[in-house]
GROMACS .gro file of C-alpha atoms in nm:
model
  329
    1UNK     CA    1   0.000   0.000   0.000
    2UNK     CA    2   0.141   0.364  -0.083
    3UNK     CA    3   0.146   0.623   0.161
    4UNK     CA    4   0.153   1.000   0.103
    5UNK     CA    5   0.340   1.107   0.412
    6UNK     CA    6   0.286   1.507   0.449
    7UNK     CA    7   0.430   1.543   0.812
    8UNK     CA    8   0.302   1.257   1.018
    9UNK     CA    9   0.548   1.074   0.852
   10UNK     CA   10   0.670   0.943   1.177
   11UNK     CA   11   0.322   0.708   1.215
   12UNK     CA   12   0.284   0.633   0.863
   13UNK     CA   13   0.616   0.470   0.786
   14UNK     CA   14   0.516   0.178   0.994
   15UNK     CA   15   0.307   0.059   0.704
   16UNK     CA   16   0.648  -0.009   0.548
   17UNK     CA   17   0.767  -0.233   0.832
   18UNK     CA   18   0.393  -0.381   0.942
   19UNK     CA   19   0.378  -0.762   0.973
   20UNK     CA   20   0.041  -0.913   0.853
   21UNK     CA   21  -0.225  -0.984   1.165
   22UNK     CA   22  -0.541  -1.176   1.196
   23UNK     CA   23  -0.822  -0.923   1.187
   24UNK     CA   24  -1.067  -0.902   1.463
   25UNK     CA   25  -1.384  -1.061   1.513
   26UNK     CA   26  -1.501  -0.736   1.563
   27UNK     CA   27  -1.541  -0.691   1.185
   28UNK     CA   28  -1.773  -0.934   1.115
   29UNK     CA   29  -1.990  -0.921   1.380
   30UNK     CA   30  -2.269  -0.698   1.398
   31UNK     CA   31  -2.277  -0.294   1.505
   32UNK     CA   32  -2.444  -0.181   1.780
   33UNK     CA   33  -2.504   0.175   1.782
   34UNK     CA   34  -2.394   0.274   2.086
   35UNK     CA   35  -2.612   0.589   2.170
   36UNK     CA   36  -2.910   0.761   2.020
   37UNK     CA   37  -2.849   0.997   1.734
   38UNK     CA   38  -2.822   1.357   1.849
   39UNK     CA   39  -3.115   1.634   1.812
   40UNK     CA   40  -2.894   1.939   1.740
   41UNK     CA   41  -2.754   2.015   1.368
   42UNK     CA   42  -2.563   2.288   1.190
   43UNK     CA   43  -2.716   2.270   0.843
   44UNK     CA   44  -2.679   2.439   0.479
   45UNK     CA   45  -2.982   2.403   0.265
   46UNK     CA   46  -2.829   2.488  -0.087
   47UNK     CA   47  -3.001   2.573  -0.451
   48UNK     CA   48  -3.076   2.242  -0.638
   49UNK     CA   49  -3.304   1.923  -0.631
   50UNK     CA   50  -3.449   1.750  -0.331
   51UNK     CA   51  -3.309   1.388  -0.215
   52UNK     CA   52  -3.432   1.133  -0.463
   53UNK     CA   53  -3.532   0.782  -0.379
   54UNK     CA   54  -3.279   0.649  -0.591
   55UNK     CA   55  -2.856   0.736  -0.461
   56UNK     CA   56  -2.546   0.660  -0.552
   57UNK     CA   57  -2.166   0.680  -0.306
   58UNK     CA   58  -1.881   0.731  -0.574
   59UNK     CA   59  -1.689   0.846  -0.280
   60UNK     CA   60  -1.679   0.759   0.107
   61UNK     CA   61  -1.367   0.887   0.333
   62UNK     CA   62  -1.262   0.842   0.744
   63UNK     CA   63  -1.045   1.032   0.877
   64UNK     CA   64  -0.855   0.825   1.133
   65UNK     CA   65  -0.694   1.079   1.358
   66UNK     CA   66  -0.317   0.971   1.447
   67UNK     CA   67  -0.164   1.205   1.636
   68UNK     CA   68  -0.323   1.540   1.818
   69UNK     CA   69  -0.156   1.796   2.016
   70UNK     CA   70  -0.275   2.141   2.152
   71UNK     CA   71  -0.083   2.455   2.316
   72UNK     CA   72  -0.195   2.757   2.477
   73UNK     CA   73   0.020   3.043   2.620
   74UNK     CA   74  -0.027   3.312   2.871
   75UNK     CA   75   0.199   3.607   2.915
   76UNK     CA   76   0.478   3.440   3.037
   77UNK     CA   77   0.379   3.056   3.069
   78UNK     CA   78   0.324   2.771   2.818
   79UNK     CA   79   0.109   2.487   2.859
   80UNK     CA   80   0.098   2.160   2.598
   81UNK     CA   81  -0.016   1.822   2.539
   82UNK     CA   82   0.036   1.613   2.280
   83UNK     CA   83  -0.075   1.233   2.207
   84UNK     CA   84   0.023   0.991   1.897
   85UNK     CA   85  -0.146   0.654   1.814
   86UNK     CA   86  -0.001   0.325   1.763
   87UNK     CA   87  -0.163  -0.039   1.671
   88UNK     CA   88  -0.405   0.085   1.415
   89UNK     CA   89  -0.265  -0.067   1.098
   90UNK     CA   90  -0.278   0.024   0.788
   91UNK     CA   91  -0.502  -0.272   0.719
   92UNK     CA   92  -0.720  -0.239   1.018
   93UNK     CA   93  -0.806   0.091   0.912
   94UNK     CA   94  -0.900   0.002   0.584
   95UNK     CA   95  -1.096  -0.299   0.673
   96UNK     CA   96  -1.272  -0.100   0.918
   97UNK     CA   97  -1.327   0.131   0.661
   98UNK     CA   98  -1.443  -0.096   0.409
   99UNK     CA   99  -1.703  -0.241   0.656
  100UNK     CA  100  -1.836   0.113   0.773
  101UNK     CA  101  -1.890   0.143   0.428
  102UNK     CA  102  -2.108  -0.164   0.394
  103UNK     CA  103  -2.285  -0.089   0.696
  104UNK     CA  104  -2.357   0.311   0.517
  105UNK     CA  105  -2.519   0.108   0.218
  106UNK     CA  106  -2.737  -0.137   0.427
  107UNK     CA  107  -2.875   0.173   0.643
  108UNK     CA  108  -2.960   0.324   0.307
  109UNK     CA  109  -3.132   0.045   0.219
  110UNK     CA  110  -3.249  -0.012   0.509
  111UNK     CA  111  -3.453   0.371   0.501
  112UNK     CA  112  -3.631   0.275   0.196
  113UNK     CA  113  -3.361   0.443  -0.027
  114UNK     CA  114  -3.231   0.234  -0.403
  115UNK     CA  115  -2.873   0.254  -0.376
  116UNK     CA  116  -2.719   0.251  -0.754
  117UNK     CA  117  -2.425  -0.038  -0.802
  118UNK     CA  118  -2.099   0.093  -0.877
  119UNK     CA  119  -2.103  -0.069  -1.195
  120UNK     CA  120  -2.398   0.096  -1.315
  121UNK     CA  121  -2.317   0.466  -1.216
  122UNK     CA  122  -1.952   0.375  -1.331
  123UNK     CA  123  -2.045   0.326  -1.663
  124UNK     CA  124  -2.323   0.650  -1.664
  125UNK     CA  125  -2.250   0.935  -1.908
  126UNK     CA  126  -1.981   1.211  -1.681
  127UNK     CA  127  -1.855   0.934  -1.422
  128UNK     CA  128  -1.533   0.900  -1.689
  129UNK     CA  129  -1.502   1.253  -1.669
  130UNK     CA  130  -1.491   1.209  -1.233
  131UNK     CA  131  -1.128   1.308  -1.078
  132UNK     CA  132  -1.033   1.103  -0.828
  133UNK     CA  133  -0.729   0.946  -0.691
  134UNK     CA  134  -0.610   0.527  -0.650
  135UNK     CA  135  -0.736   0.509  -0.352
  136UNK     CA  136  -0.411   0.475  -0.155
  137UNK     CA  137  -0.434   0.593   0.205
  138UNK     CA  138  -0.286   0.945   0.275
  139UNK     CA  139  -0.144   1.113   0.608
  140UNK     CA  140  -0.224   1.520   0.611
  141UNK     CA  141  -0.172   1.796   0.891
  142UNK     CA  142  -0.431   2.045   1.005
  143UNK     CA  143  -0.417   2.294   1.243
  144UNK     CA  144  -0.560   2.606   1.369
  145UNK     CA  145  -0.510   2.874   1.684
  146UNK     CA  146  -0.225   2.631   1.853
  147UNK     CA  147  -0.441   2.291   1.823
  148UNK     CA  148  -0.261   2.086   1.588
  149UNK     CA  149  -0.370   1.693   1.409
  150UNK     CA  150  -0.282   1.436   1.202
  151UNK     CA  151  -0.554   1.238   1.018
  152UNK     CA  152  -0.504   0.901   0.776
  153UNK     CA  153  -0.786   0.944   0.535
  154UNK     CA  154  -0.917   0.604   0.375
  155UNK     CA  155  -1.127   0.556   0.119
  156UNK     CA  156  -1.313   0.189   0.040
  157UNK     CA  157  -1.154  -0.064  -0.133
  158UNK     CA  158  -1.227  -0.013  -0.500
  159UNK     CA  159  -1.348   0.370  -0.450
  160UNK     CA  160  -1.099   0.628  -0.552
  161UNK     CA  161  -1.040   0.953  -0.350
  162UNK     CA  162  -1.172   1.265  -0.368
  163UNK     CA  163  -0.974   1.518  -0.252
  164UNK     CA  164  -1.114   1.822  -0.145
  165UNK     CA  165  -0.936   2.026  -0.410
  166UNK     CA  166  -1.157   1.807  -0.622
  167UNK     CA  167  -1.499   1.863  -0.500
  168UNK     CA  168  -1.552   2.148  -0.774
  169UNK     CA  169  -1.387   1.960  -1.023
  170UNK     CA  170  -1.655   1.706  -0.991
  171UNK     CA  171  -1.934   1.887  -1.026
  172UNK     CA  172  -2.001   1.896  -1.363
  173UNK     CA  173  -1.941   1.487  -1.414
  174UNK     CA  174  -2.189   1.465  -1.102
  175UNK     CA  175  -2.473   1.650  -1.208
  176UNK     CA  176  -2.463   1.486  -1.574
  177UNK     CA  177  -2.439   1.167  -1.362
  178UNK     CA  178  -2.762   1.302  -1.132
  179UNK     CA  179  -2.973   1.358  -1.437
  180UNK     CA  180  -2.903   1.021  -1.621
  181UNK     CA  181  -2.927   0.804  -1.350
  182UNK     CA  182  -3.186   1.026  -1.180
  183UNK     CA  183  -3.009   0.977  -0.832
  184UNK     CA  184  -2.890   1.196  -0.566
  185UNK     CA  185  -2.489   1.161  -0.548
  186UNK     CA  186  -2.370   1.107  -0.135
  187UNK     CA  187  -2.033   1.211  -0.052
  188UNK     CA  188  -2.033   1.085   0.322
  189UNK     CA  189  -1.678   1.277   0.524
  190UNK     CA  190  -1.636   1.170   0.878
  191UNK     CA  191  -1.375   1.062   1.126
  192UNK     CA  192  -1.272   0.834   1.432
  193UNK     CA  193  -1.038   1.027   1.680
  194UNK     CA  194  -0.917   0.827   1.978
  195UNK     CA  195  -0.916   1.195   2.199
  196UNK     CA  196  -1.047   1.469   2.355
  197UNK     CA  197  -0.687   1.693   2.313
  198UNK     CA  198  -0.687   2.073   2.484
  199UNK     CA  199  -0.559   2.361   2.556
  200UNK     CA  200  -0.619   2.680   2.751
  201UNK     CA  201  -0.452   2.994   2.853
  202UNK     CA  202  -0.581   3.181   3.211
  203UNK     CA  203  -0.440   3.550   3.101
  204UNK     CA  204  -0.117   3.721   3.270
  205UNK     CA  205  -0.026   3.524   3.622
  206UNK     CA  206  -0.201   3.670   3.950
  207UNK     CA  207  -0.328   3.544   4.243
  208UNK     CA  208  -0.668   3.526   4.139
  209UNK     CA  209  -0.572   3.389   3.758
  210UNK     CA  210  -0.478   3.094   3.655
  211UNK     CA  211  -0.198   3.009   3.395
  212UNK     CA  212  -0.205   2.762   3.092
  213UNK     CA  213  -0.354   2.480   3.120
  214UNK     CA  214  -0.354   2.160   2.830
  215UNK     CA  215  -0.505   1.837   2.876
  216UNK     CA  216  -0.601   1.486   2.701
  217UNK     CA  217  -0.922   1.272   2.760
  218UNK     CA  218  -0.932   0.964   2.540
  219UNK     CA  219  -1.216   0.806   2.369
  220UNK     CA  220  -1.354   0.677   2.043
  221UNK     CA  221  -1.603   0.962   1.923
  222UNK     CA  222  -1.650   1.114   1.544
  223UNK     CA  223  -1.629   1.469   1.437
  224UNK     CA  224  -1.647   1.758   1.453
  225UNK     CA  225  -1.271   1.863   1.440
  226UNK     CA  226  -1.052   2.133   1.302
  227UNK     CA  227  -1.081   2.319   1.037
  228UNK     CA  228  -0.788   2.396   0.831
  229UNK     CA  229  -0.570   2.296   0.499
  230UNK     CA  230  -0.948   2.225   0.348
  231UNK     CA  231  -0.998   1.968   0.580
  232UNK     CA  232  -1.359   2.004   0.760
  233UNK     CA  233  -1.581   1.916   0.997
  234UNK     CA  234  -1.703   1.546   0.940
  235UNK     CA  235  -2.077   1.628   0.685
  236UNK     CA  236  -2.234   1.480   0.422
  237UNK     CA  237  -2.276   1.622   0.092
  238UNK     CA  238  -2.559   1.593  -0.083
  239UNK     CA  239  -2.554   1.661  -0.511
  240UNK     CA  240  -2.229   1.849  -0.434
  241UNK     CA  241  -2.165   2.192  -0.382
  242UNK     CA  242  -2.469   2.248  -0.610
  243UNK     CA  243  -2.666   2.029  -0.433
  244UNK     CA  244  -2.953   2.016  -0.166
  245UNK     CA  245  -2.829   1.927   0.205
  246UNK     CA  246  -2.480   1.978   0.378
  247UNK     CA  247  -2.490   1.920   0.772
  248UNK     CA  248  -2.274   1.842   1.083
  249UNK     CA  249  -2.344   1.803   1.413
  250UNK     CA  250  -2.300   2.009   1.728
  251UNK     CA  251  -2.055   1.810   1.913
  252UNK     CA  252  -1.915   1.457   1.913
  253UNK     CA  253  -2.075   1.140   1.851
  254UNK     CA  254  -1.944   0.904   2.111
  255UNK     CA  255  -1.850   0.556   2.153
  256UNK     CA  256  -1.738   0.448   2.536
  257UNK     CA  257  -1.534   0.208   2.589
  258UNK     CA  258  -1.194   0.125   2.745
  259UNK     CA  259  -0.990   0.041   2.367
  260UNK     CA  260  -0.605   0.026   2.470
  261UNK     CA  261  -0.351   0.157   2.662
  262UNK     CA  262  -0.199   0.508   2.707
  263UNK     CA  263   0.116   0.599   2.884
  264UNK     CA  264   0.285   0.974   2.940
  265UNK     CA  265   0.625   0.829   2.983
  266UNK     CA  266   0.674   0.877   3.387
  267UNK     CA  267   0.546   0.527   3.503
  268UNK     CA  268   0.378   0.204   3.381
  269UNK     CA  269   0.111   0.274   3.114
  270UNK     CA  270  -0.272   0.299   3.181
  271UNK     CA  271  -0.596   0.181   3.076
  272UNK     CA  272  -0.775   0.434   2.813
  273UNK     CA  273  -1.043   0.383   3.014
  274UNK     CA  274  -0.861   0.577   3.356
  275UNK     CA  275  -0.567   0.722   3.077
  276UNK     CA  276  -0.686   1.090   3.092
  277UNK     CA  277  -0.393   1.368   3.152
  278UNK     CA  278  -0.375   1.726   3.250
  279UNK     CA  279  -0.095   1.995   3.327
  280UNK     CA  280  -0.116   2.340   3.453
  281UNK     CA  281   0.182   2.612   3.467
  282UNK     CA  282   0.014   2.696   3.826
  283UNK     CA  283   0.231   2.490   4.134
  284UNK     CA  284   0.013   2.419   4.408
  285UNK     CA  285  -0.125   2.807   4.323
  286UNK     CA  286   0.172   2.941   4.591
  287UNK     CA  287   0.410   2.979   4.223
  288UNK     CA  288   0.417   2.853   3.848
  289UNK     CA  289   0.619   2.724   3.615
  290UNK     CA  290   0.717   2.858   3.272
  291UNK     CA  291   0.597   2.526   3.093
  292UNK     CA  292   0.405   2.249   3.149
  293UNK     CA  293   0.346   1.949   2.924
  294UNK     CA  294   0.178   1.626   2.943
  295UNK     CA  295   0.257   1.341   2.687
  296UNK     CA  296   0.026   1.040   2.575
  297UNK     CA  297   0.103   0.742   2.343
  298UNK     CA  298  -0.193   0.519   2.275
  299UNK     CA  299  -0.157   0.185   2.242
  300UNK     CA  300  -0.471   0.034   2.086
  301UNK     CA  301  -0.632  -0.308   2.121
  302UNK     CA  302  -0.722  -0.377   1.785
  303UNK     CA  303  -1.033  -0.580   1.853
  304UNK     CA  304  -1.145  -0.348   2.083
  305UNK     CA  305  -1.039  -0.006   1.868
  306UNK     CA  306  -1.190  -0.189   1.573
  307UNK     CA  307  -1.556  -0.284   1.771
  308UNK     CA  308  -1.588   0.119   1.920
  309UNK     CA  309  -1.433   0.255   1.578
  310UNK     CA  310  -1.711   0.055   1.404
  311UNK     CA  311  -1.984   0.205   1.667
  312UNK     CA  312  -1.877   0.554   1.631
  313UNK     CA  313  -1.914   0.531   1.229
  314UNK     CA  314  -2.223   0.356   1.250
  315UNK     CA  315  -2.420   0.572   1.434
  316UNK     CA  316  -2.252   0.857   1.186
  317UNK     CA  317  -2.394   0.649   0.897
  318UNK     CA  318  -2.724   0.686   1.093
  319UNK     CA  319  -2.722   1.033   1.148
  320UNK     CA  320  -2.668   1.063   0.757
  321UNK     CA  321  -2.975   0.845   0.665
  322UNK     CA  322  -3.177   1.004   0.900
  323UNK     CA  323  -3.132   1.321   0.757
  324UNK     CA  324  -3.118   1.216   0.363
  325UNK     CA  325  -3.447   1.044   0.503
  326UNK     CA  326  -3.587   1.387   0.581
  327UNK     CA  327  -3.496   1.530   0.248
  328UNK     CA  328  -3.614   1.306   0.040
  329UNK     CA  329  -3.880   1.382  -0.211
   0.00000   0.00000   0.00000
């Protein structure tokens, strides 16, 4: 498998060393969703045709956050935390991927909805003129206001990606592909992140302030994250940026669950379950240091990270078909 490294070329060279593991039972068992879909939605309703009955996925991406850090200053203090992944394989992450996909299609059908086979909208008039990538999974930096990540985006096996920079590009091939096929094109985007990483600064030290502070809380939850290098909040797109619907939600979409092992490099590592980590430039509030930093590397159980992984992408895949459900004609 080729990897586009960008910066997180540290994590993503392992695929060049990885040896070949049994995958977990995990995959082929079934999903439980692990909470109820949430109420609240940021929404764009855009110029163009309603949700048809009929859809069809050229494109379906996760991005699997692999490393996170965050750092906030105050006048004269610094505060950081920063946290990198390990255990999630390149081929875990793409059979996970592969099988969030297939659970995204039987939801569909599931709602009533006709999804189109690849090989029919494949061979529609405009889907030769689609841009898209091999499919290869690619490593890419965001970051914004001292909050920095590192996400491997994966696409299915057998779908190509779709860069951002291509969304426009598309739009043409899509909308030929829309009228022929007389389908609604879904472009599902979301994410797994194994963390909760932060940072805060209190404002100039006094006795009544406090200084930076940075923290990590880890868990399995999907989007929203970052914004930055055109990378966005996990949404679906609906008939592209011509089309209908765009959403996200307001918040995270959790899936708890102990799924590994963290450690901060003073003492034994921890459960992710009891692995959370904070720092503050404040000493016992009687002084401060300049800096403060706490450190987290995740170790992940890959049946475990696979089974909550699968849970937080499922009920993401819900949220979707829920609200394609609402839009349809």
């Amino acid at each position: 498998m080729k990897w586009v490294l960008g910066v997180a070329g540290m994590w993503a060279c392992m695929a060049g060393v990885a040896v070949a593991q049994p995958l977990p039972a995990s995959l082929a068992a079934p999903i439980v969703l692990p909470s109820q879909p949430p109420a609240k939605f940021t929404r764009n309703i855009l110029a163009g045709d309603k949700v048809r009955t009929r859809v069809f996925v050229p494109s379906y991406r996760v991005s699997f956050m692999v490393s996170a850090g965050a750092q906030a200053r105050t006048a004269d203090t610094t505060a950081s935390a920063d946290t990198v992944l390990s255990g999630a394989e390149p081929a875990l992450i793409q059979a996970i991927t592969d099988r969030a996909y297939a659970d995204f299609l039987e939801r569909l059908a599931a709602a009533g909805f006709s999804v189109v086979p690849p090989e029919e909208w494949r061979a529609a008039s405009g889907a030769d003129q689609l841009k898209a990538g091999a499919g290869d999974i690619e490593v890419q930096t965001m970051g914004n206001l001292g909050a920095r990540q590192a996400y491997a985006l994966v696409h299915p096996t057998g779908l190509g990606s779709w860069p951002e920079s291509a969304m426009p590009v598309n739009l043409g091939p899509v909308r030929t592909m829309t009228r022929v096929l007389d389908a609604t094109m879904v472009a599902p985007r979301f994410t797994v992140n194994y963390a909760h990483v932060k940072a805060s600064g209190g404002g100039p030290m006094a006795i009544v302030s406090r200084g930076a502070q940075a923290s990590f809380q880890p868990g399995i939850h999907g989007g929203p994250v970052i914004g930055g290098f055109s990378m966005e909040p996990w949404r679906v797109r609906v008939g592209q940026h011509g089309g209908f619907l765009e959403y996200k939600v307001d918040g995270s979409l959790e899936a708890p669950g102990a799924f590994g092992s963290v450690g901060s490099g003073r003492g034994p590592a921890v459960s992710t379950a009891a692995g959370a980590r904070a720092v503050d430039t404040w000493s016992g509030r009687l002084g401060y240091v300049s800096h403060a930093s706490a450190t987290g590397r995740f170790e992940v159980d890959p049946e475990a990270y696979a089974r909550l992984a699968l849970q937080a992408l499922a009920l993401q895949n819900q949220v979707a078909v829920n609200e394609l459900a609402k839009a349809r004609r």
